[in-house]
Amino acid sequence: MFGVKIFYIFIPLLNCGFMLARTNENEDFVMSQDDSYNGKTKFIFITGGVLSGLGKGIAAASIGSLLSRFKVVPVKCDGYLNIDPGTMNPIEHGEVFVLDDGGEVDMDFGHYERFLNIKGKKEWSLTMGKVFDTLLKSEREGKYAGKTVQFIPHVTDVIKNHFFKIADNENADILLVEIGGTVGDLENEFFIEAARQLFHIVGSENCLFAHLTYIPIPKGTKEQKSKPTQMSIHDLNERGIYPDVIIGRCEEMLTQKIKEKIALYGNIPTKNVISEIDVDSVYEIPIGFQEEGMLDIVLKKLRITMPSVANQEMDDWKRLVDVCKQNNKNPRKTLNIAICGKYTQLEDSYASIHEALKHAAAHLNVKCKFEMIDTEKTDTIEEIKVQLAKVDAVIVPGGFGSRGIEGKILVVQVARELKIPFLGICYGMQLAVVEFARNKCGIKGANTAEVSADGIDVKDAIIDILPGKRGLPLGDTLRKGGQDVFLKSGSLAAKIYGAELIRERFRHRYEVNHDYVKRIEEHGLVFSGRSVKEENIMQMMEIPEHPFFVGCQFHPELTSTLLKPSPLFYNLLKMAEVRFDYRLEELHILDAKNLR
Ligand code: GLN
């Protein structure tokens, strides 16, 4: 009897103790989160399954663009351990996108900025490197007060707190979080787990999960197949996440039959299965999503109503998309544009340049065909002349190091001498100045100091390290982000921009050496853009005796959008069209000769 009584007293006590221990533990973990949630922001998470490279960034940006009457803030999570992609070769993950605030971020920010009409911030990019950096610094500062620092809750807390902080700082209506990679990748597990936890904190009506998967049509069966999608839904469910929307990337619209099947496996209504088909222009995707009812699904799930403001932009967007579609099918003119660099094996390395050209092309009602010219492989001027004879404009894009630069310099020479419309971007401008110094000013040893790091003897450093960056270790010495550029009145640059003060984005370590500026200008090259703050930095150049030979130290491709194309790309293509007409006429003459 006595024994039983003790047992009865002891058990509740034990339980109570256990509960206390649990609530204390939970309090630390949950309290900080609950406290941080502003109770207002809605969260949309976009995950991917089956394959990478299905266009999750475009899908996220497209969902965001449908919601752009709200304050939508995009966040990108990447599982790699670099703090940011700034130190990575573009062949790894595509181009490094540069934000106005100087942040070097994933190229998906290019999609976000182009689709959402926003200016991204570096805090909106969260790599696992940043997560661990925050965590380990806090640990060293003693912020964990004697606790064992663990993956859960501490790593996931850092992630959730980051989301909550952005939501708060930006007063966001919607935080659009894209989780990089595919579900099941080890390196992204903690982002997914953090999303799962966040769902429980903010509640179902404040959180939506969209999952992008792949629907193959195998050659033999000629039928849309859902098995890989079923498996990836299963992977997601295993992690405690139940998607509200499933987007099936497929070469054609999803059939009703496959939608029903996926809906059944995904536990969602059939209308919540949306097609994302292969398109010629990514700008078609938001329109496709809208037609498939994406907006209604999101609004309903998150219990929000759309602010009613006239949306002229969507009409303009649709009109331009129609122009692109029309030109893809039946182009009025196809302009051949040469992009001459060393990262030609991966198209994403020059993603923003391609997009900027497409924007300008839509406004000029033409189509652009890209000729990627690998400047590491071309080494004779004759070879380059043959390649450039059939192009309408030449772009030498940004780059680093000595590989492929002599090829680029030859490309510049041919474009200058044969009067082919030319745009040199960043390294492209620097090498244009080097070429001019060598071949027009007779400075035979002209080069950029950048190549001396690779053991090349530089006699005349026409391009030299930026003054403030001298002697610093290479690590974080780039001049990055938005800067003002003062344009020379009456110059082509000023005409192109229709202004004398512009703002563009930079990412460079070297600049035109001021000791040579006078001598170069005496030979007919004009530095038409200069830094306002730092007097000596040459930011733009042009050669007046050439119909269109322009260089810019900045990256105009980063701020171009479908609705507002970059003036530099727009005018480059305008001149390319002139050359196209001329080439066509010349071809006709040749044809006529052949007939006789
Ligand atoms: N490598 C050159 C520099 O550091 C150009 C950089 C670039 O093209 N983004 O200045």
Coordinates of C-alpha atoms in Angstrom, one line a residue, residues 53-488:
G53 CA 18.7 23.3 -62.8
L54 CA 15.0 23.0 -63.3
G55 CA 14.6 26.8 -62.9
K56 CA 13.7 27.1 -59.3
G57 CA 15.0 30.7 -59.3
I58 CA 12.7 31.6 -62.2
A59 CA 9.8 29.8 -60.5
A60 CA 10.4 31.7 -57.3
A61 CA 10.8 35.0 -59.1
S62 CA 7.6 34.3 -61.2
I63 CA 5.5 33.6 -58.0
G64 CA 7.0 36.8 -56.6
S65 CA 6.1 38.8 -59.7
L66 CA 2.4 37.7 -59.4
L67 CA 2.5 39.1 -55.9
S68 CA 4.4 42.2 -56.6
R69 CA 1.7 44.5 -55.4
F70 CA 2.7 43.3 -51.9
K71 CA 6.1 44.0 -50.4
V72 CA 7.8 40.8 -51.4
V73 CA 11.3 40.2 -50.2
P74 CA 13.3 37.3 -51.8
V75 CA 15.8 35.2 -49.8
K76 CA 18.1 32.6 -51.3
C77 CA 19.6 29.8 -49.2
D78 CA 22.6 28.0 -50.6
G79 CA 24.1 25.0 -49.0
Y80 CA 27.8 25.7 -49.8
L81 CA 30.3 26.8 -47.2
N82 CA 31.6 29.9 -49.0
I83 CA 30.4 33.0 -47.2
D84 CA 29.2 34.3 -50.6
P85 CA 29.9 33.3 -54.2
G86 CA 32.3 36.2 -54.7
T87 CA 35.3 33.9 -54.6
M88 CA 33.9 31.3 -56.9
N89 CA 34.6 30.8 -60.6
P90 CA 31.4 31.4 -62.6
I91 CA 31.8 27.9 -64.1
E92 CA 30.8 26.6 -60.6
H93 CA 27.4 28.1 -60.1
G94 CA 27.0 30.6 -62.9
E95 CA 27.8 34.3 -62.9
V96 CA 28.3 36.2 -59.6
F97 CA 25.5 38.7 -59.4
V98 CA 26.5 42.1 -57.8
L99 CA 23.9 44.1 -55.8
D100 CA 23.8 47.8 -55.5
D101 CA 25.0 47.5 -51.9
G102 CA 28.1 45.7 -53.1
G103 CA 26.9 42.2 -52.1
E104 CA 28.1 39.4 -54.3
V105 CA 25.3 36.9 -54.5
D106 CA 23.9 34.0 -56.4
M107 CA 22.7 34.6 -60.0
D108 CA 19.1 33.9 -58.9
F109 CA 19.1 37.5 -57.5
G110 CA 19.3 38.5 -61.1
H111 CA 16.0 36.8 -61.7
Y112 CA 14.5 38.4 -58.5
E113 CA 15.6 41.9 -59.5
R114 CA 14.4 41.5 -63.0
F115 CA 11.0 40.0 -62.1
L116 CA 10.2 41.8 -59.0
N117 CA 11.4 45.3 -59.8
I118 CA 13.4 45.5 -56.5
K119 CA 17.0 46.2 -55.4
G120 CA 18.3 43.2 -53.5
K121 CA 20.4 43.4 -50.4
K122 CA 23.3 41.2 -49.4
E123 CA 21.5 40.1 -46.2
W124 CA 18.9 38.4 -48.3
S125 CA 21.5 35.8 -49.4
L126 CA 22.1 33.1 -46.8
T127 CA 24.8 30.5 -47.5
M128 CA 25.6 27.7 -45.1
G129 CA 29.0 29.4 -44.8
K130 CA 27.3 32.5 -43.4
V131 CA 25.2 30.4 -41.0
F132 CA 28.2 28.7 -39.6
D133 CA 30.2 31.9 -39.4
T134 CA 27.4 33.5 -37.3
L135 CA 27.1 30.4 -35.2
L136 CA 30.8 30.0 -34.5
K137 CA 31.3 33.7 -33.7
S138 CA 28.4 33.5 -31.2
E139 CA 29.9 30.5 -29.7
R140 CA 33.3 32.2 -29.2
E141 CA 31.6 35.2 -27.8
G142 CA 30.0 33.0 -25.2
K143 CA 26.5 33.6 -26.3
Y144 CA 25.5 30.0 -25.8
A145 CA 26.1 30.3 -22.1
G146 CA 27.6 26.9 -21.4
K147 CA 25.3 24.9 -23.7
T148 CA 26.4 22.3 -26.1
V149 CA 26.1 23.9 -29.5
Q150 CA 24.2 21.6 -31.8
F151 CA 22.8 21.3 -35.3
I152 CA 19.3 21.3 -33.8
P153 CA 18.3 23.7 -32.4
H154 CA 21.3 26.1 -32.9
V155 CA 22.0 25.9 -36.6
T156 CA 18.3 25.9 -37.4
D157 CA 17.7 28.8 -35.0
V158 CA 20.3 30.9 -36.8
I159 CA 18.5 30.3 -40.0
K160 CA 15.0 31.0 -38.7
N161 CA 16.2 34.1 -36.9
H162 CA 17.8 35.3 -40.1
F163 CA 14.4 35.0 -41.9
F164 CA 12.6 36.7 -39.0
K165 CA 15.1 39.5 -38.9
I166 CA 14.8 40.2 -42.6
A167 CA 11.0 40.1 -42.4
D168 CA 11.1 42.7 -39.6
N169 CA 13.8 45.0 -41.1
E170 CA 12.0 45.1 -44.4
N171 CA 8.5 45.2 -43.0
A172 CA 7.8 42.5 -45.5
D173 CA 4.4 41.3 -46.5
I174 CA 5.8 38.2 -48.0
L175 CA 9.2 36.5 -47.5
L176 CA 9.9 34.4 -50.6
V177 CA 12.5 31.9 -49.6
E178 CA 14.2 29.7 -52.2
I179 CA 16.1 26.8 -50.9
G180 CA 18.9 25.9 -53.3
G181 CA 19.6 22.4 -54.5
T182 CA 17.2 19.5 -54.3
V183 CA 15.5 17.8 -51.4
G184 CA 17.8 15.1 -50.1
D185 CA 21.0 17.0 -50.6
L186 CA 22.9 16.7 -47.4
E187 CA 24.1 20.3 -47.5
N188 CA 20.6 21.8 -47.6
E189 CA 19.0 19.6 -44.9
F190 CA 19.2 22.3 -42.2
F191 CA 17.5 24.9 -44.4
I192 CA 14.6 22.4 -44.9
E193 CA 14.4 21.6 -41.3
A194 CA 14.4 25.3 -40.4
A195 CA 11.5 25.8 -42.8
R196 CA 9.6 22.9 -41.2
Q197 CA 10.1 24.4 -37.7
L198 CA 9.1 27.9 -38.9
F199 CA 5.9 26.5 -40.3
H200 CA 5.0 25.4 -36.7
I201 CA 5.9 28.8 -35.3
V202 CA 4.0 31.0 -37.7
G203 CA 1.1 28.6 -38.4
S204 CA -0.3 27.1 -41.5
E205 CA -2.2 30.2 -42.8
N206 CA 1.1 32.1 -42.8
C207 CA 3.2 29.7 -44.6
L208 CA 3.1 28.0 -48.1
F209 CA 5.4 25.4 -49.5
A210 CA 5.8 25.2 -53.3
H211 CA 7.8 22.2 -54.7
L212 CA 9.3 22.2 -58.2
T213 CA 9.9 18.8 -59.7
Y214 CA 10.5 17.2 -63.1
I215 CA 8.0 15.3 -65.2
P216 CA 10.0 13.4 -67.9
I217 CA 8.5 12.1 -71.2
P218 CA 10.7 9.1 -72.0
K219 CA 11.3 8.6 -75.7
G220 CA 9.9 5.1 -75.8
T221 CA 6.6 5.8 -73.8
K222 CA 5.9 9.3 -75.1
E223 CA 3.9 9.7 -71.9
Q224 CA 4.4 12.1 -69.0
K225 CA 5.7 10.2 -66.0
S226 CA 5.1 11.1 -62.4
K227 CA 7.3 8.5 -60.6
P228 CA 10.3 10.9 -60.0
T229 CA 7.8 13.5 -58.6
Q230 CA 6.1 10.9 -56.4
M231 CA 9.5 10.1 -54.9
S232 CA 10.5 13.6 -54.3
I233 CA 7.2 14.4 -52.6
H234 CA 7.9 11.4 -50.5
D235 CA 11.4 12.8 -49.7
L236 CA 9.8 16.1 -48.6
N237 CA 7.1 14.4 -46.6
E238 CA 9.8 12.4 -44.8
R239 CA 11.2 15.7 -43.6
G240 CA 7.8 16.8 -42.3
I241 CA 7.0 19.1 -45.1
Y242 CA 3.7 18.8 -47.1
P243 CA 3.8 21.0 -50.2
D244 CA 0.7 23.1 -50.9
V245 CA 1.6 23.6 -54.6
I246 CA 3.6 21.2 -56.8
I247 CA 5.1 22.7 -60.0
G248 CA 5.9 20.1 -62.6
R249 CA 8.6 21.2 -65.0
C250 CA 7.9 19.5 -68.3
E251 CA 8.5 20.0 -72.0
E252 CA 4.7 20.3 -72.5
M253 CA 1.6 21.3 -70.4
L254 CA 0.8 18.7 -67.7
T255 CA -2.2 16.5 -68.7
Q256 CA -5.2 16.3 -66.4
K257 CA -4.4 12.7 -65.8
I258 CA -0.9 13.4 -64.5
K259 CA -2.1 16.3 -62.4
E260 CA -4.6 14.1 -60.7
K261 CA -2.0 11.4 -60.0
I262 CA 0.4 13.9 -58.5
A263 CA -2.4 15.5 -56.5
L264 CA -3.3 12.2 -55.1
Y265 CA 0.3 11.5 -54.0
G266 CA 0.8 15.0 -52.8
N267 CA -2.4 15.2 -50.8
I268 CA -3.5 18.4 -52.5
P269 CA -6.3 19.5 -54.8
T270 CA -5.6 18.8 -58.5
K271 CA -5.7 22.5 -59.3
N272 CA -2.7 23.0 -57.1
V273 CA -0.5 21.1 -59.5
I274 CA 0.9 23.6 -61.9
S275 CA 2.8 23.2 -65.2
E276 CA 6.1 25.0 -65.8
I277 CA 6.8 24.2 -69.4
D278 CA 10.1 24.7 -71.4
V279 CA 9.8 28.2 -73.0
D280 CA 12.0 30.3 -75.3
S281 CA 11.7 33.3 -73.0
V282 CA 11.7 32.9 -69.2
Y283 CA 9.5 36.0 -69.0
E284 CA 6.6 33.8 -70.2
I285 CA 6.6 31.9 -66.9
P286 CA 4.7 34.3 -64.7
I287 CA 2.0 34.6 -67.4
G288 CA 1.8 30.8 -67.5
F289 CA 1.6 30.6 -63.7
Q290 CA -1.2 33.2 -63.7
E291 CA -3.2 31.2 -66.3
E292 CA -2.8 28.1 -64.3
G293 CA -4.3 29.8 -61.2
M294 CA -1.1 30.1 -59.1
L295 CA -2.1 33.5 -57.7
D296 CA -5.5 32.3 -56.4
I297 CA -3.9 29.3 -54.7
V298 CA -1.3 31.5 -52.9
L299 CA -3.8 34.2 -51.9
K300 CA -6.3 31.6 -50.5
K301 CA -3.7 29.6 -48.6
L302 CA -2.1 32.7 -47.0
R303 CA -5.5 34.3 -46.5
I304 CA -4.6 37.6 -48.1
T305 CA -6.4 39.8 -50.7
M306 CA -4.6 41.5 -53.5
P307 CA -4.3 45.3 -53.1
S308 CA -6.2 46.8 -56.1
V309 CA -3.8 49.0 -57.9
A310 CA -3.8 49.3 -61.7
N311 CA -1.1 47.1 -63.2
Q312 CA 0.0 48.7 -66.4
E313 CA 3.4 46.9 -66.0
M314 CA 1.8 43.5 -66.5
D315 CA 0.3 44.6 -69.8
D316 CA 3.6 46.0 -71.0
W317 CA 5.3 42.8 -69.9
K318 CA 2.8 40.6 -71.8
R319 CA 3.2 42.8 -75.0
L320 CA 7.0 42.4 -74.8
V321 CA 6.8 38.7 -74.2
D322 CA 4.6 38.4 -77.3
V323 CA 7.3 40.3 -79.3
C324 CA 9.9 37.8 -78.1
K325 CA 7.7 34.8 -78.9
Q326 CA 7.0 36.2 -82.3
N327 CA 10.7 36.8 -83.0
N328 CA 11.6 33.3 -81.8
K329 CA 9.2 31.7 -84.2
N330 CA 9.5 34.1 -87.1
P331 CA 12.2 36.7 -86.5
R332 CA 12.0 40.0 -88.3
K333 CA 15.8 40.1 -88.1
T334 CA 18.3 37.8 -86.3
L335 CA 21.3 39.7 -85.1
N336 CA 24.4 37.7 -84.4
I337 CA 26.1 38.9 -81.3
A338 CA 29.6 37.6 -80.4
I339 CA 30.4 37.1 -76.7
C340 CA 34.1 36.7 -76.5
G341 CA 35.4 35.3 -73.2
K342 CA 36.9 32.3 -71.5
Y343 CA 33.8 31.0 -69.6
T344 CA 32.1 29.9 -72.8
Q345 CA 31.4 26.3 -71.7
L346 CA 28.6 27.4 -69.3
E347 CA 26.0 29.7 -70.6
D348 CA 25.0 30.8 -67.1
S349 CA 28.5 32.4 -66.7
Y350 CA 27.2 35.3 -68.8
A351 CA 23.5 35.0 -67.8
S352 CA 22.8 38.7 -67.2
I353 CA 24.5 39.7 -70.5
H354 CA 22.2 37.3 -72.3
E355 CA 19.2 38.7 -70.5
A356 CA 20.2 42.3 -71.2
L357 CA 20.5 41.5 -74.9
K358 CA 17.1 39.8 -74.9
H359 CA 15.5 42.9 -73.2
A360 CA 16.9 45.2 -75.8
A361 CA 16.0 42.9 -78.6
A362 CA 12.3 42.8 -77.4
H363 CA 12.2 46.6 -77.6
L364 CA 13.8 46.6 -81.1
N365 CA 11.6 43.8 -82.3
V366 CA 14.6 41.6 -83.3
K367 CA 16.0 38.3 -82.2
C368 CA 19.6 37.9 -80.9
K369 CA 21.7 34.8 -81.7
F370 CA 24.7 34.4 -79.4
E371 CA 28.0 33.3 -80.9
M372 CA 30.2 32.3 -78.0
I373 CA 33.8 32.8 -79.0
D374 CA 36.4 31.1 -76.7
T375 CA 39.3 33.6 -76.6
E376 CA 41.6 30.9 -75.2
K377 CA 41.3 29.0 -78.4
T378 CA 41.5 31.8 -80.9
D379 CA 45.0 33.0 -81.4
T380 CA 45.5 34.4 -84.9
I381 CA 44.0 37.6 -86.1
E382 CA 43.0 36.0 -89.4
E383 CA 41.0 33.4 -87.5
I384 CA 39.2 36.1 -85.6
K385 CA 38.5 38.1 -88.7
V386 CA 36.7 35.1 -90.2
Q387 CA 34.7 34.6 -87.0
L388 CA 33.7 38.2 -86.7
A389 CA 32.8 38.7 -90.3
K390 CA 29.5 37.1 -89.7
V391 CA 28.5 38.9 -86.5
D392 CA 26.7 42.2 -86.0
A393 CA 28.1 43.2 -82.7
V394 CA 30.9 42.2 -80.4
I395 CA 30.9 42.0 -76.6
V396 CA 34.0 41.4 -74.5
P397 CA 32.6 40.7 -71.1
G398 CA 34.2 41.0 -67.6
G399 CA 36.8 38.5 -66.5
F400 CA 39.8 37.9 -64.3
G401 CA 43.4 36.7 -64.8
S402 CA 45.6 36.2 -67.8
R403 CA 44.0 33.2 -69.5
G404 CA 42.5 34.1 -72.8
I405 CA 43.3 37.8 -72.7
E406 CA 45.5 38.0 -75.8
G407 CA 42.6 36.5 -77.7
K408 CA 40.3 39.2 -76.3
I409 CA 42.8 41.9 -77.3
L410 CA 42.8 40.6 -80.9
V411 CA 39.0 40.5 -80.9
V412 CA 39.1 44.2 -79.8
Q413 CA 41.5 45.1 -82.5
V414 CA 39.4 43.4 -85.2
A415 CA 36.2 45.1 -83.9
R416 CA 37.9 48.5 -83.8
E417 CA 39.6 48.2 -87.2
L418 CA 36.6 46.7 -89.0
K419 CA 34.2 49.1 -87.3
I420 CA 32.0 46.4 -85.8
P421 CA 29.8 47.7 -83.0
F422 CA 31.7 46.9 -79.8
L423 CA 30.9 46.9 -76.1
G424 CA 33.7 46.2 -73.6
I425 CA 32.4 45.4 -70.2
C426 CA 34.8 45.8 -67.2
Y427 CA 37.8 43.7 -68.2
G428 CA 36.5 44.2 -71.8
M429 CA 36.9 48.0 -71.4
Q430 CA 40.4 47.6 -69.8
L431 CA 41.6 45.4 -72.6
A432 CA 40.1 47.8 -75.2
V433 CA 42.3 50.5 -73.6
V434 CA 45.3 48.2 -73.7
E435 CA 44.7 47.3 -77.4
F436 CA 44.4 51.0 -78.2
A437 CA 47.6 51.8 -76.3
R438 CA 49.5 49.1 -78.1
N439 CA 48.2 49.6 -81.7
K440 CA 47.3 53.3 -81.8
C441 CA 49.7 54.9 -79.3
G442 CA 52.6 52.7 -80.1
I443 CA 53.1 51.5 -76.5
K444 CA 54.1 48.0 -77.4
G445 CA 54.5 46.8 -73.8
A446 CA 51.0 47.9 -72.8
N447 CA 49.2 45.5 -70.6
T448 CA 47.2 45.2 -67.4
A449 CA 49.1 44.8 -64.1
E450 CA 46.7 42.0 -63.3
V451 CA 48.7 39.5 -65.5
S452 CA 51.9 40.1 -63.6
A453 CA 50.4 37.8 -60.8
D454 CA 50.7 35.0 -63.4
G455 CA 54.4 35.8 -64.0
I456 CA 54.0 37.9 -67.1
D457 CA 56.4 40.8 -67.3
V458 CA 54.3 44.0 -67.6
K459 CA 56.4 46.9 -69.1
D460 CA 53.6 49.5 -69.3
A461 CA 50.8 49.0 -66.8
I462 CA 48.1 50.9 -68.7
I463 CA 45.7 49.2 -66.3
D464 CA 46.9 49.2 -62.8
I465 CA 45.6 48.3 -59.3
L466 CA 43.1 50.7 -57.8
P467 CA 45.0 53.2 -55.5
G468 CA 43.1 52.2 -52.4
K469 CA 43.6 48.5 -53.0
R470 CA 47.4 48.6 -53.3
G471 CA 49.3 46.2 -51.1
L472 CA 46.1 44.6 -49.7
P473 CA 45.7 40.8 -49.9
L474 CA 43.5 39.8 -52.8
G475 CA 40.7 38.5 -50.6
D476 CA 38.2 41.4 -50.2
T477 CA 39.9 44.1 -52.3
L478 CA 37.3 44.5 -55.1
R479 CA 35.5 47.8 -55.6
K480 CA 31.9 46.6 -55.6
G481 CA 28.4 47.8 -55.9
G482 CA 26.6 50.9 -57.2
Q483 CA 28.6 54.1 -57.9
D484 CA 27.9 57.4 -59.5
V485 CA 29.4 58.0 -63.0
F486 CA 29.8 61.4 -64.4
L487 CA 29.4 61.5 -68.2
K488 CA 31.2 64.0 -70.4

